Amino acid sequence: DSGVTQTPKHLITATGQRVTLRCSPRSGDLSVYWYQQSLDQGLQFLIQYYNGEERAKGNILERFSAQQFPDLHSELNLSSLELGDSALYFCASSVDVGGSETQYFGPGTRLLVL
Amino acid sequence: AQKITQTQPGMFVQEKEAVTLDCTYDTSDPSYGLFWYKQPSSGEMIFLIYQGSYDQQNATEGRYSLNFQKARKSANLVISASQLGDSAMYFCAMREGGSEKLVFGKGTKLTVNP
């Protein structure tokens, strides 16, 4: 158990809908990362927050957004969902940023868009 | 261009034997970190081992060791005394000095046979 929690574990929804994925980082970790794992794209970095502020952005679609709250938990919002958004979404956290900081991953949220 | 290359889609090993999973990387940044993660069939991503570009010695963590050859840009994972529970996908990842994101390879599926 990495100490990172994600809810829900599974999510089934329809095209065009909006969902919110939730992540609680390990106690004391200030940095939260979101990754998407799909069969065709592999594991891809989406976005990072550090202590409430957006710090880095990757291949995140405009239909997707995220935020980190004062209690450091983070939410990833996915809207106007398409079939291709079906994937495993991971949240990871680290104490600080850069260098040798290890990112510890949560169990993931498996999203299926029908 | 691929930053992380894992050339072995699948590997088989007998229980109690050692196995090496290959990883080559591409970067011009002198400062970078290399990570290995394990993903069992249940889906979670488990951190195994880290190697920094300036580390003089190869990293070791229990049965895991990293064969780091900087000039060849390779960071192969060695698992000693394989166990049935080692059967999983293994991902090599890199973080370059100026970046927060992890870039992952496509992974190697390891199967440990009894």
CSV table of N, CA and C in Angstrom, one decimal, chain B residues 45 74 82 84 90:
chain,number,residue,atom,x,y,z
B,45,MET,N,0.6,0.5,-9.4
B,45,MET,CA,2.0,0.7,-9.8
B,45,MET,C,2.8,0.8,-8.5
B,74,SER,N,22.0,2.8,-20.4
B,74,SER,CA,21.1,1.7,-20.1
B,74,SER,C,21.0,1.5,-18.6
B,82,SER,N,14.0,-15.2,-8.5
B,82,SER,CA,12.6,-14.9,-8.8
B,82,SER,C,11.6,-15.7,-8.1
B,84,LEU,N,7.2,-16.5,-7.7
B,84,LEU,CA,5.9,-16.5,-8.5
B,84,LEU,C,5.3,-15.1,-8.5
B,90,TYR,N,6.6,-4.7,-15.9
B,90,TYR,CA,7.7,-3.9,-15.3
B,90,TYR,C,7.9,-2.7,-16.2
